[in-house]
Structures are given as C-alpha cells and as structure tokens.
Short mmCIF file of C-alpha atoms and ligand atoms in Angstrom, two decimals:
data_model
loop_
_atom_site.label_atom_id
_atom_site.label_comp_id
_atom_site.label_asym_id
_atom_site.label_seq_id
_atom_site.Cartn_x
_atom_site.Cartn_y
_atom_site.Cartn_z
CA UNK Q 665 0.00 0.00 0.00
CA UNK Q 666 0.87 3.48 -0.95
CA UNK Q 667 1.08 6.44 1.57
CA UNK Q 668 -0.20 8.48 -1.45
CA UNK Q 669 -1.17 8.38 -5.05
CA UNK Q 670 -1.19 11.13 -6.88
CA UNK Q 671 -3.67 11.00 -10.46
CA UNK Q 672 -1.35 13.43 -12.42
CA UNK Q 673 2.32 14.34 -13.23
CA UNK Q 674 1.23 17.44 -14.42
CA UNK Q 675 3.42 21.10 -12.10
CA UNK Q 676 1.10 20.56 -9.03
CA UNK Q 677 1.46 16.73 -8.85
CA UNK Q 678 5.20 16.80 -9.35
CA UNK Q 679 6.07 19.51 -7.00
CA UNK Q 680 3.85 17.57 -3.95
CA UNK Q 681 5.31 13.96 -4.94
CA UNK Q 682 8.91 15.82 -4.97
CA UNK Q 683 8.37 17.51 -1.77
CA UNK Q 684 6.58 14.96 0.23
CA UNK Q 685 8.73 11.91 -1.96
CA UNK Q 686 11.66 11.45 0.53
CA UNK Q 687 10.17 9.54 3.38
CA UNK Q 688 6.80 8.33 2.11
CA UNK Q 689 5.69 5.64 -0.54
CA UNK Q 690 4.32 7.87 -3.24
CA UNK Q 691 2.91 6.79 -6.52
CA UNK Q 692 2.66 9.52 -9.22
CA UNK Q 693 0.47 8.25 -12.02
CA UNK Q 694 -0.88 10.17 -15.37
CA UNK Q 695 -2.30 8.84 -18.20
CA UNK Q 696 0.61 10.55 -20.45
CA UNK Q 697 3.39 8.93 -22.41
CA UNK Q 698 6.00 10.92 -20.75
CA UNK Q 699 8.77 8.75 -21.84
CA UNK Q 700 8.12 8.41 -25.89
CA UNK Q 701 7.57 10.56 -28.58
CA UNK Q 702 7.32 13.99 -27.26
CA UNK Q 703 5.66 17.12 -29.54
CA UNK Q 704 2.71 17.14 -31.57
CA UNK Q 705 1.74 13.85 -30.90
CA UNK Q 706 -0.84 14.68 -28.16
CA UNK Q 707 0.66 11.86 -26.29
CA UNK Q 708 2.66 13.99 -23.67
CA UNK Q 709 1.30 17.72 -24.43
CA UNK Q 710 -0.59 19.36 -22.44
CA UNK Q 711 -2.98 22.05 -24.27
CA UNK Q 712 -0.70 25.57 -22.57
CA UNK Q 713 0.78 28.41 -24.08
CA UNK Q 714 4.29 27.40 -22.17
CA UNK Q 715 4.80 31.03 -20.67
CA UNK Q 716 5.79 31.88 -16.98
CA UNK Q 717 4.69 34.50 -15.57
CA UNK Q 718 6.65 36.71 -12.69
CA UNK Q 719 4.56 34.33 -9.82
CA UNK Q 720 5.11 31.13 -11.87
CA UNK Q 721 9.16 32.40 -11.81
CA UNK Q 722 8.58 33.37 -7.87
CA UNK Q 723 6.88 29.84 -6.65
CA UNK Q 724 9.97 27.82 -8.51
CA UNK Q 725 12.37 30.44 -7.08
CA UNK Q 726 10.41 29.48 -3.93
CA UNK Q 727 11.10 25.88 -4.98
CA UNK Q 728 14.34 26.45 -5.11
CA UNK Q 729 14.18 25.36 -9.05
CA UNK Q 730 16.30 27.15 -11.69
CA UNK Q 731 15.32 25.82 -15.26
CA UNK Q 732 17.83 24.38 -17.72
CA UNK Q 733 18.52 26.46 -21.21
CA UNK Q 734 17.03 23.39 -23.08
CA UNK Q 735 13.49 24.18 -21.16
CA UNK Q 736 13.09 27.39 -23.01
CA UNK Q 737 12.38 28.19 -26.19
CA UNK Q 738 13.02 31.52 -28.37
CA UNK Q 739 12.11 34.15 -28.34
CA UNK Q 740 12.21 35.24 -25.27
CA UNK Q 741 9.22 38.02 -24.48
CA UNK Q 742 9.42 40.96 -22.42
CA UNK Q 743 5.64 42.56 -23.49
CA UNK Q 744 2.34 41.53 -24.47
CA UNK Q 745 0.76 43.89 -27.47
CA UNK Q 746 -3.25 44.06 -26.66
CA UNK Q 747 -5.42 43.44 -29.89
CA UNK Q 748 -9.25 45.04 -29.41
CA UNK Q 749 -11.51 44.18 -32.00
CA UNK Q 750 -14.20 45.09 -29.65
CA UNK Q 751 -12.72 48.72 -29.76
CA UNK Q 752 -9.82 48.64 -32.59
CA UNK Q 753 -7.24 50.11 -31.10
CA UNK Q 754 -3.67 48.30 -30.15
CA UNK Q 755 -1.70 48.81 -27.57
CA UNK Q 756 1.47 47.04 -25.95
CA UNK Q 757 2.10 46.64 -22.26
CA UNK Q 758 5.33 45.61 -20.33
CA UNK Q 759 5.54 41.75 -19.03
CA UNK Q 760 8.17 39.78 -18.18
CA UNK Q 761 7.33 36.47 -19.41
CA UNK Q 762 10.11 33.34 -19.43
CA UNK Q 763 9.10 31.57 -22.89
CA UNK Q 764 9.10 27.41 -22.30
CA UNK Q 765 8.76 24.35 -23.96
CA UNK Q 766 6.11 23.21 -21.83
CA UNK Q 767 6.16 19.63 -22.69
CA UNK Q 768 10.29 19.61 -21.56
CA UNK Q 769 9.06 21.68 -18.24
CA UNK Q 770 6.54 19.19 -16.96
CA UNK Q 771 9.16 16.12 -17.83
CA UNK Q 772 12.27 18.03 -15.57
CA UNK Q 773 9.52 18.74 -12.84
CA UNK Q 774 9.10 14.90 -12.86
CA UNK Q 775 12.50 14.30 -13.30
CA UNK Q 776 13.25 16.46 -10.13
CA UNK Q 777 10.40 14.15 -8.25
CA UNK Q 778 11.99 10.74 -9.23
CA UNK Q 779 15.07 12.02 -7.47
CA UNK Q 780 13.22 11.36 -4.45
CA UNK Q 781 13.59 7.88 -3.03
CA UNK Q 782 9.72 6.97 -1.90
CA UNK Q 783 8.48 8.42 -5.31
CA UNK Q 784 7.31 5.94 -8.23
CA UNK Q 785 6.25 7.08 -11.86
CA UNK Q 786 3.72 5.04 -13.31
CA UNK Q 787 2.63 6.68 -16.96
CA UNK Q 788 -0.04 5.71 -19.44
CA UNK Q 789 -2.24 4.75 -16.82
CA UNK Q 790 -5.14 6.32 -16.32
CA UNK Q 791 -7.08 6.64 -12.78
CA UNK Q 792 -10.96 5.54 -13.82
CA UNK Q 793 -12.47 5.39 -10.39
CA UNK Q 794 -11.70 5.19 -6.57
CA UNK Q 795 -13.75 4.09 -3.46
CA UNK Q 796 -13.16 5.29 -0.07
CA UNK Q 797 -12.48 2.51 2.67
CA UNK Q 798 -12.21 2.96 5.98
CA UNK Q 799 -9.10 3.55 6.74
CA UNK Q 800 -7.70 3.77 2.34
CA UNK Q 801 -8.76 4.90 -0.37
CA UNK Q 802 -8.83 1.96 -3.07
CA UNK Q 803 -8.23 3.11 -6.98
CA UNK Q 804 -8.83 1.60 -10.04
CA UNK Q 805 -6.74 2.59 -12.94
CA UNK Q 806 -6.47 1.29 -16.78
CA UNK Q 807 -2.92 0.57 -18.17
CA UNK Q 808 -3.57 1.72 -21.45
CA UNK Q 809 -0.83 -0.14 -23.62
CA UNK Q 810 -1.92 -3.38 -22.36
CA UNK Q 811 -5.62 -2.59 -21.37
CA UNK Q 812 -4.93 -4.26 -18.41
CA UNK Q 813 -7.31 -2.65 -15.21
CA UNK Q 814 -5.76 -2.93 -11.71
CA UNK Q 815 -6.63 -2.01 -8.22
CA UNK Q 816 -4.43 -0.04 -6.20
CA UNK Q 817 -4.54 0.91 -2.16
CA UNK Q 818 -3.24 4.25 -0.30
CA UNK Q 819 -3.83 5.93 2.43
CA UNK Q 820 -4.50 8.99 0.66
CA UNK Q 821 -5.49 9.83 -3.01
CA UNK Q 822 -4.69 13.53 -4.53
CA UNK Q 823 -6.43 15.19 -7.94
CA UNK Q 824 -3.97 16.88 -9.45
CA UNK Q 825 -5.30 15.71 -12.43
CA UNK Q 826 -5.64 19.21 -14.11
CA UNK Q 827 -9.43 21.08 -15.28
CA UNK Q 828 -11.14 17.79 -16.43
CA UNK Q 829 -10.17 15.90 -13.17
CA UNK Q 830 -12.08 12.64 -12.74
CA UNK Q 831 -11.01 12.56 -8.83
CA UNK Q 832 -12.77 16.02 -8.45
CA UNK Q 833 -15.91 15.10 -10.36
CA UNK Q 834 -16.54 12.11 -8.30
CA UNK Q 835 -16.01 13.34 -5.46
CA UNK Q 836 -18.88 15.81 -6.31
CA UNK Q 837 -21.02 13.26 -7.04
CA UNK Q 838 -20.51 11.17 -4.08
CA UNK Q 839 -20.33 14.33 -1.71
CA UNK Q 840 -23.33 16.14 -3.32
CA UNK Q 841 -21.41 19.29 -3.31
CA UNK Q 842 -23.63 21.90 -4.99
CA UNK Q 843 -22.18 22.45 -8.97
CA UNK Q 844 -24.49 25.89 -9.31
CA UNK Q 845 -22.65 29.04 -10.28
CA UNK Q 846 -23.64 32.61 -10.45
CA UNK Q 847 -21.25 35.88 -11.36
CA UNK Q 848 -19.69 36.21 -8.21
CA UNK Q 849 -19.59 32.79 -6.87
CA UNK Q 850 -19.73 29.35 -6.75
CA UNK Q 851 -18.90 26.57 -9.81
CA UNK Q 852 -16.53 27.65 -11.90
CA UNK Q 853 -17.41 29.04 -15.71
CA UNK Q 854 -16.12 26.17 -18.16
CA UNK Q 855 -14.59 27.02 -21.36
CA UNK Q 856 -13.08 24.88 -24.23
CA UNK Q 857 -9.68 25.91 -25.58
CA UNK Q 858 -8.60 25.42 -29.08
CA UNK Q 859 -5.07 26.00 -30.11
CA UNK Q 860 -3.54 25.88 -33.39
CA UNK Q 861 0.43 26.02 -34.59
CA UNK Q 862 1.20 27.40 -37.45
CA UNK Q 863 5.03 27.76 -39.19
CA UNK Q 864 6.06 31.08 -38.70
CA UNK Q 865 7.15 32.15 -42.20
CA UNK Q 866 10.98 33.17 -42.84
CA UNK Q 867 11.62 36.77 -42.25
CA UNK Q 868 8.60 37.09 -39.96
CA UNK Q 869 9.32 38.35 -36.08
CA UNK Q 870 7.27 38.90 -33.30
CA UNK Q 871 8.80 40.32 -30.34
CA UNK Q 872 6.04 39.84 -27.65
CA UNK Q 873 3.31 37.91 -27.38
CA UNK Q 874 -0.46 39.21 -28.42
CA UNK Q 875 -3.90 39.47 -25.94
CA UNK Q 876 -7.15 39.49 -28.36
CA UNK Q 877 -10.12 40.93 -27.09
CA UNK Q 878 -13.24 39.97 -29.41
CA UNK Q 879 -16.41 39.81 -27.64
CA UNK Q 880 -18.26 37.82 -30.72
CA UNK Q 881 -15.14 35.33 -30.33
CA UNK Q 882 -15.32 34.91 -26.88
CA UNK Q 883 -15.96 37.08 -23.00
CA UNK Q 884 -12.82 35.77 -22.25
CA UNK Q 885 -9.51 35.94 -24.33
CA UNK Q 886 -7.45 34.58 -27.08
CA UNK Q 887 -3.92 34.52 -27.91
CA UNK Q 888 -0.94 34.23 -30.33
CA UNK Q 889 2.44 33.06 -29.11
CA UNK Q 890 5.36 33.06 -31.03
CA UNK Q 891 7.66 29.70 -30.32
CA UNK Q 892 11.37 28.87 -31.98
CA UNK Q 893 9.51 28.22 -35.89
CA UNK Q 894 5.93 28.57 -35.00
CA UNK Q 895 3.14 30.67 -34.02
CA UNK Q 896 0.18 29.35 -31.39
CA UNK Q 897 -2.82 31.20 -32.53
CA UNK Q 898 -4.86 30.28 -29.15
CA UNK Q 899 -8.51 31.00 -27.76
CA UNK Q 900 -10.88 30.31 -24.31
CA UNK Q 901 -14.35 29.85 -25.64
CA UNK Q 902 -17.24 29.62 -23.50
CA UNK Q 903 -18.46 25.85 -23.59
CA UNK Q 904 -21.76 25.16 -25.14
CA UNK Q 905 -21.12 28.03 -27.81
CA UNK Q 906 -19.91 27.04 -31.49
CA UNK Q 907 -15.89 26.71 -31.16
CA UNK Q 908 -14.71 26.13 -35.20
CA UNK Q 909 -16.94 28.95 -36.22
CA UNK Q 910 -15.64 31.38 -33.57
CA UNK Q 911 -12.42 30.29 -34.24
CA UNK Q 912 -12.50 30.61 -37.81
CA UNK Q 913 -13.70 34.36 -37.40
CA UNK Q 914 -10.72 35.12 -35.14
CA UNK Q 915 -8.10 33.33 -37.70
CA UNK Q 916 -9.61 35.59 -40.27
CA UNK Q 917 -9.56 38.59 -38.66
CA UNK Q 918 -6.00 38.20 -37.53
CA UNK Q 919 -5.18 37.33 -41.00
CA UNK Q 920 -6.21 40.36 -42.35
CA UNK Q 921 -4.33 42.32 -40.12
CA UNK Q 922 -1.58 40.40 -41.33
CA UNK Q 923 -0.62 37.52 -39.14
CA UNK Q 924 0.71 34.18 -41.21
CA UNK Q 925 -2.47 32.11 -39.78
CA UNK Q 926 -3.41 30.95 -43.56
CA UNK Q 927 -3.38 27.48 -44.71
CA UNK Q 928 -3.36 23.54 -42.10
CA UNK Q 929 -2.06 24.59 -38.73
CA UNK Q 930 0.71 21.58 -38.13
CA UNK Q 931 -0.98 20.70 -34.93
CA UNK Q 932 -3.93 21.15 -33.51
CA UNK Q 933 -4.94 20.17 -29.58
CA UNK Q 934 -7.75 21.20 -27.21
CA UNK Q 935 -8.34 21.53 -23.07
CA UNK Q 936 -10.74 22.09 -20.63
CA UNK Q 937 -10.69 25.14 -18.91
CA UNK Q 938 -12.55 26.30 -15.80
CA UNK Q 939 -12.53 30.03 -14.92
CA UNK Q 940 -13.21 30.53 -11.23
CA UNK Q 941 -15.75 33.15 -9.67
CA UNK Q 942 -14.70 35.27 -7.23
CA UNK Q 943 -15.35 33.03 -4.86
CA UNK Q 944 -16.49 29.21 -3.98
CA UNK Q 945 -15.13 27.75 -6.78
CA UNK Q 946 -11.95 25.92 -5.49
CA UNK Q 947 -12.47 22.67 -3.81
CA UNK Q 948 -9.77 21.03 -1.57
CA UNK Q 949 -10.95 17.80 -0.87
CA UNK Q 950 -12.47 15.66 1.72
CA UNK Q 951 -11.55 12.50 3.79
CA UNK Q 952 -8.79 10.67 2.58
CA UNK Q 953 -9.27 13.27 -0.89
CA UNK Q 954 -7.22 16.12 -2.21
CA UNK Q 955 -7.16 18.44 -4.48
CA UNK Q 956 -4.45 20.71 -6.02
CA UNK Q 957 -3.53 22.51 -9.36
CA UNK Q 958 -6.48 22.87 -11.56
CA UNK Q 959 -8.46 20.00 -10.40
CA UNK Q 960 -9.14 22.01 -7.32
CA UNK Q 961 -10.18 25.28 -9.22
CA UNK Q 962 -6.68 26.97 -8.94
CA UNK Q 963 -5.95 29.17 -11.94
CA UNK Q 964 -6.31 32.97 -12.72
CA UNK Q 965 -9.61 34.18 -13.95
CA UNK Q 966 -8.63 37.30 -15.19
CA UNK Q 967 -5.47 35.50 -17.27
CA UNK Q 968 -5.64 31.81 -17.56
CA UNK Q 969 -2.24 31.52 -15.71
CA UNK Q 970 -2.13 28.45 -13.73
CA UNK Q 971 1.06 27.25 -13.32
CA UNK Q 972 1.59 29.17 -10.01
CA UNK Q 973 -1.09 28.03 -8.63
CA UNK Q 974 -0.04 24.67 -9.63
CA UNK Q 975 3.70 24.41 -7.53
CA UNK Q 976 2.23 26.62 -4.89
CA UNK Q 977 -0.97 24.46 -4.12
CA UNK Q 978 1.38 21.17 -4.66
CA UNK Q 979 4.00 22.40 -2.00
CA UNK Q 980 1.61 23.48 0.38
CA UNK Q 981 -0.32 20.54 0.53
CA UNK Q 982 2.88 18.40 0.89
CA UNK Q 983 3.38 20.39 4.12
CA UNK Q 984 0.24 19.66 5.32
CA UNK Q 985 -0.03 16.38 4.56
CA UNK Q 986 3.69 16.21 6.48
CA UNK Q 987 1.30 16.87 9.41
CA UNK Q 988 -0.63 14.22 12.03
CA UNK Q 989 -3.83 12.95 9.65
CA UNK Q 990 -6.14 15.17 12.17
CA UNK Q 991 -7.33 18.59 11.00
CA UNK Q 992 -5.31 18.34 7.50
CA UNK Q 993 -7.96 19.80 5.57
CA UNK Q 994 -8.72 22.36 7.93
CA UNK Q 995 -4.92 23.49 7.29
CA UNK Q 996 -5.07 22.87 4.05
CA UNK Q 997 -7.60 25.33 3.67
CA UNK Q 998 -5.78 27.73 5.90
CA UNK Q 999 -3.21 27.46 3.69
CA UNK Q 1000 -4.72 27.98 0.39
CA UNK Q 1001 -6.85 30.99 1.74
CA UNK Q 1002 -3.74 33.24 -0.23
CA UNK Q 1003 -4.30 31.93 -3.25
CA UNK Q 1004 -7.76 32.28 -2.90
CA UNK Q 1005 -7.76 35.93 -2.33
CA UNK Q 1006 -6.00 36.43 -5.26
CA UNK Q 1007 -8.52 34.91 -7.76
CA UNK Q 1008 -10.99 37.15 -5.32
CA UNK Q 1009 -8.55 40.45 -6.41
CA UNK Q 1010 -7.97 38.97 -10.32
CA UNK Q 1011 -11.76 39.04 -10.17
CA UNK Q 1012 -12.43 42.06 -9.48
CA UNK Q 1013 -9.39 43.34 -12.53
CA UNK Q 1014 -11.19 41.23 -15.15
CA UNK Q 1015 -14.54 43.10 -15.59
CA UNK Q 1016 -11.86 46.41 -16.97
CA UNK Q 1017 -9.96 43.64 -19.09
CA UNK Q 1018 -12.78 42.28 -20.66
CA UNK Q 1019 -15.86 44.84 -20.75
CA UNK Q 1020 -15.47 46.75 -24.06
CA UNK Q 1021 -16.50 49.93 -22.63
CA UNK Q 1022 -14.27 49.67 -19.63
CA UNK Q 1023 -10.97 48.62 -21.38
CA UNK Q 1024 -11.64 51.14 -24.20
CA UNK Q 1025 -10.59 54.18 -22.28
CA UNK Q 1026 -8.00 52.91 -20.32
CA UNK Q 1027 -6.62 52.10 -23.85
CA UNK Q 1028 -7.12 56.00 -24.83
CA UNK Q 1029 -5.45 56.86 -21.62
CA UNK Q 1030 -2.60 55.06 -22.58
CA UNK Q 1031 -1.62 54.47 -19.01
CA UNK Q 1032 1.22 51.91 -18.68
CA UNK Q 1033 1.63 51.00 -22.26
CA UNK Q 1034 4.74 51.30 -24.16
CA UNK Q 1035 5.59 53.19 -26.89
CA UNK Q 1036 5.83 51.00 -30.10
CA UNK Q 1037 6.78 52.51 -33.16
CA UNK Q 1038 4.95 49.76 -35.43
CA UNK Q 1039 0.92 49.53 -33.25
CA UNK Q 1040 -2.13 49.16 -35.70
CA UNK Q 1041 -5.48 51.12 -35.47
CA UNK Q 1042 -5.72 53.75 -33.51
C1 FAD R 94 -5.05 26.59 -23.62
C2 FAD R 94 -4.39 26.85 -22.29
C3 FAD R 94 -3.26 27.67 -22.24
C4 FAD R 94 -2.63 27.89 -21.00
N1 FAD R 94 -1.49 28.66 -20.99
C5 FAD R 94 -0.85 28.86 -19.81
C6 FAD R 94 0.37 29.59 -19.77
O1 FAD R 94 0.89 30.04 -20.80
N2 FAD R 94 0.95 29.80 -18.57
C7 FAD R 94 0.41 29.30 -17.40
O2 FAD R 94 0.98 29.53 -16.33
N3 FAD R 94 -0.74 28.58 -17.43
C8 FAD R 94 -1.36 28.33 -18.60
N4 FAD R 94 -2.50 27.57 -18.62
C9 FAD R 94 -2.94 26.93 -17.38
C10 FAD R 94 -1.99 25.79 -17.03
O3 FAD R 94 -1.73 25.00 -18.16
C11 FAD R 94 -2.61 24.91 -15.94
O4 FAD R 94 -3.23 25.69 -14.96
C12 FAD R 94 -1.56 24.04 -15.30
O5 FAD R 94 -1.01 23.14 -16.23
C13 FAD R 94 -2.20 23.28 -14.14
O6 FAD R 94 -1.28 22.35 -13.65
P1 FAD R 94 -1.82 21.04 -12.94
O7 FAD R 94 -0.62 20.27 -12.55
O8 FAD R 94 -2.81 21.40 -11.93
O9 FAD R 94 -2.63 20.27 -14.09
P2 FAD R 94 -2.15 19.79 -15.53
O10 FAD R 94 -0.94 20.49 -15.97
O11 FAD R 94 -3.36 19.85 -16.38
O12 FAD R 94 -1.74 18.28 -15.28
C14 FAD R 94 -2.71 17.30 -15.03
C15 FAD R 94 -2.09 15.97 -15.34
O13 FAD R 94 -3.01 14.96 -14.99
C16 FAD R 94 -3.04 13.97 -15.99
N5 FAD R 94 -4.35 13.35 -15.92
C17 FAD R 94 -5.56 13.93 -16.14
N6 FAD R 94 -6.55 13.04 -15.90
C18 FAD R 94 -5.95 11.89 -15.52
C19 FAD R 94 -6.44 10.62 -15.15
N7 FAD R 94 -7.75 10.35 -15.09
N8 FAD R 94 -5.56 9.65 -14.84
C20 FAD R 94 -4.21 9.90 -14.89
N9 FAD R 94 -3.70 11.09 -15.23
C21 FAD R 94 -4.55 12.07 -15.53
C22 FAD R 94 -2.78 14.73 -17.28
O14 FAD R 94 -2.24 13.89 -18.28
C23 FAD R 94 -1.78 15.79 -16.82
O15 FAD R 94 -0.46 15.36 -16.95
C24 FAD R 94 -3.16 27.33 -19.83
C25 FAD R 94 -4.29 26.53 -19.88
C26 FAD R 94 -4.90 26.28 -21.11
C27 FAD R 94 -6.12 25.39 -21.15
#
C-alpha cells in the first residue's frame, strides 16, 4: 500500500510527490506517455501556451528550481501587445514572461520528483475510479498499452489531475457538493480551448506575445504566441457556444491584419478550462481526498495563468499532509486561503480587461503602455 497516489504528473502533482517523496511511498500516475515521442503527438502535451509568468518564476524560485537552457524556447518576451476588436485600437504593455517548452518543463519537474527515493512514476495509466475505505482509499486505474485494469490501495489519493479531473468530479457526485454558479460565486465558468500552430514564415518576427479581445469570439480571451519556428494562434471559448466557427472568425480577422495564420495549422490540440468566480469555486478535498492545481479550481480568472497556482498548491499541501492525519484539511484550507484571495482580487481586474466599454478608455489613456513605433489602429 501506498502512503499516497497522486492522479497526475502534471506542475502541481510533481512539485507535492517531490516535496513529500523522501520519506513516504508515493505513486505519481498520469495517463501521459512521458517517456516516448514527445511534440505534436498529443501523447505527452498538455494544451498551454508554455509562458511563466513573474509568480510562476517566484513559486519555482520558492522551490528552489532554476530551469535548464534546453526548457526554453526563443524568443524570449518581455511585453504583451493588446489586440481590441471590440474597440480597434492596439496597444502594448510591459511583461516579463520566461518563454518554455512546456512539454520539456513538466518532464524536468518529474524528473526532479523521481530524485526522491519513496516516489514511483507510473505513466499511461489512467485513474478511472476510486472508493473510499475505511481507513484507504482503493483506486482503479487502466494501463492503457496493455488494457490491463488494476486495483491499487493508499492511504491517501490527490487530484492533481488538471481542469477535467475525474477525482474532483466524483467526489462531487458522491459528496453532493452543490455544482451551481452565479457571477460572483460558486462553480466555476467552463470554457473549451482550441489552439492551433502554425510555421512562422521566414523573415517574420514577433517580439512579444499578443492578448485578443473579441467579444463575438469569446468574454474571455485569445492569444498568439510566437515559439522557436511557430506561431500558437490560441482561444478560451465559453463551452456550449460554437468553437470552429468562432475560431474561424478570429483566424480571419488576424489574418487580415496580417498575421501568417493561412493554410493547415501543423498541430492542432484542445483543453478544458474552468474560470473561477470570485469566490467558492476551489475545492480542496475531503476524507482521505485532495485536491491541487487545476483539479481544485486553482488558476487565474482574469489570465488563464495556472502554473503558479499549480507548484504553490502542490508544496503546500505536501506540508500539510507532512502533518498528524487530524485537521489536515482544515490546514489545508488555511493554507490555500492566499491563493484564494488572489482569484478574489484577479476578479475584481477582469470586468476592466474584458468589458469593451471599460478597457476602451484605459486604452485612450494610454496608461502603462509602451511606446511601439509599429501599433495598428488607432
Ligand atoms: C489553452 C491553455 C493555455 C494555457 N497557458 C498557460 C500559460 O501560458 N501559462 C500558465 O501559467 N498557465 C497556462 N495555462 C494553465 C496551465 O496549463 C494549468 O493551470 C496548469 O497546467 C495546471 O497544472 P496542474 O498540474 O494542476 O494540471 P495539468 O498540468 O493539467 O496536469 C494534469 C495531469 O493529470 C493527468 N491526468 C488527467 N486526468 C488523468 C487521469 N484520469 N488519470 C491519470 N492522469 C490524468 C494529465 O495527463 C496531466 O499530466 C493554460 C491553460 C490552457 C487550457
């Protein structure tokens, strides 16, 4: 029996298996082929625009992690230039962004957690179902090469099994816990991302990465991201609404301003995305259940960032769960109340980022944008 299994190698399961991986029996599973072929294949990516934000530099700081040269990829991007359909003007604004190779990132955070002598990687497997024992939590999980469905016990089970996480869903279920959202509070909004790569034409540069605001595309954002011979042309779309068509109307309008989106992207791949309310929509757990990362509703609503929240929730449940078993989640709450209050503050800074006839005068105003010689519109 394990102390722990953890559904996920994803930042948040990584950092708690590497923190918590010395003296316990930890089994880190995901349903990825983190070993074999690695991009474009859908077998190890993860759907993510691969750029760190200052926090997501801070928490591995915090980690004490410094990232190898091969993690990043070029260019690197110091500013992101804001494209508003919704009020067609552009404008560029200073962010310090480290640009990564996302897929290479999540295999070193693994790589860092196998160091550990309790922790065990066990890929393409995928957790189907658990039940809750008395005193273990029993899992069932699918070996997908072989097909081959096995049973395995721990003491504790963690979701970090990112925005479509099966632990967090049943747990729901079996908990009843209310799935009702309005504005302010309560289940998270769920959006589908589509992104699309594209070969970046010879002679073409783009020295930041691009913000589009288009409220008939979507009330939250999209994005292009320049990486080493491609362009991401990215977008959040509210679920339930038509995503090719929206899509398609963003690709054309970017094309027309000029952006080398024409023709078969060379890969194409698609997430889950849940954008919390202000408040109520991040679950920790219960019993012998946690959650951390994005399966417990950790990610910025007012930018989509999530790998922050991903170490910071994974090391600070590794401290808790360092703790006697009594009043864990209590202190696990505790300790995410930070984290909360900031996708409380990001909520409040999303209705100016994303209401047409807010953002439109702070974009007049020109307050803390950058002078760019080369801006559209405007
Ligand atoms: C389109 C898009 C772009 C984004 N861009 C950025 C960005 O540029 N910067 C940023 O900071 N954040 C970005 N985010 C958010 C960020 O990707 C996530 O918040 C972050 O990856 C969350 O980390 P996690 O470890 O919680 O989950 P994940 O990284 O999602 O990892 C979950 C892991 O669990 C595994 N898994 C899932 N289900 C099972 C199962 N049943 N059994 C076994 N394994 C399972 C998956 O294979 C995966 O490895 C983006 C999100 C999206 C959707």
């Amino acid at each position: 029996m394990y102390d722990l299994i953890i559904a996920g190698a994803g930042p948040a399961g990584s950092t708690l298996a590497r923190r918590i991986g010395k003296d316990r029996k930890v089994l880190l599973l995901d349903k990825r082929d983190l070993s074999g072929a690695v991009h474009f294949t859908g077998a190890a990516e993860k759907c993510c625009g691969g750029l760190l934000n200052p926090q997501a530099q801070d928490a591995l700081t915090e980690q004490g992690i410094a990232l190898p040269r091969r993690i990043l990829e070029d260019p690197q991007l110091f500013s992101v230039r804001a494209i508003d359909f919704d009020n067609h003007m552009e404008r560029v604004y200073p962010k310090r962004y480290v640009n990564i190779d996302r897929v290479a990132f999540d295999r070193y955070l693994i790589e860092l957690a196998e160091e550990q002598p309790g922790v065990t990687l066990m890929e393409k497997t995928l957790l189907q179902d658990f039940e809750q024992l008395e005193d273990r939590v029993r899992v069932r999980v699918l070996h997908k090469p072989s097909g081959e469905v096995r049973y395995l016990e721990a003491k504790i089970l963690v979701g970090a099994d990112g925005a479509a996480s099966i632990v967090r869903e049943r747990m729901k279920e079996r908990y009843l816990i209310p799935v009702s959202g309005n504005v302010l509070s309560g289940a998270a909004k769920e959006y589908a991302c589509l992104q699309e790569h594209f070969t970046m034409p010879e002679g073409f540069t783009m020295p930041w990465h691009a913000a589009i605001f288009d409220r008939y595309v979507t009330d939250f954002y999209s994005w292009m991201i320049p990486k080493e011979n491609r362009l991401i042309l990215g977008s959040a779309i509210p679920a339930g609404e038509d995503l090719r068509l929206r899509f398609s109307r963003l690709k054309a309008e970017l094309i027309d301003l000029g952006y080398p989106l024409q023709g078969a992207p060379i890969y194409r791949s698609g997430a889950k995305l849940l954008r919390p309310r202000m408040f109520g929509s991040v679950i920790s757990g219960k019993d012998r259940i946690f959650l951390c990362g994005e399966a417990a509703g950790l990610i910025s609503p007012s930018s989509a960032e999530g790998i922050s929240y991903a170490i910071r929730s994974g090391s600070m449940l590794a401290d808790v769960l360092a703790k006697p078993e009594q009043g864990r989640h209590k202190a696990y709450d505790r300790a995410l109340c930070g984290l909360k209050k900031e996708i409380a503050t990001k909520s409040l800074k999303s209705p100016v980022m994303y209401e047409p006839a807010l953002r439109g005068p702070v974009f007049v105003s020109r307050l803390l944008s950058l002078k760019v010689k080369d801006v559209h519109h405007g």
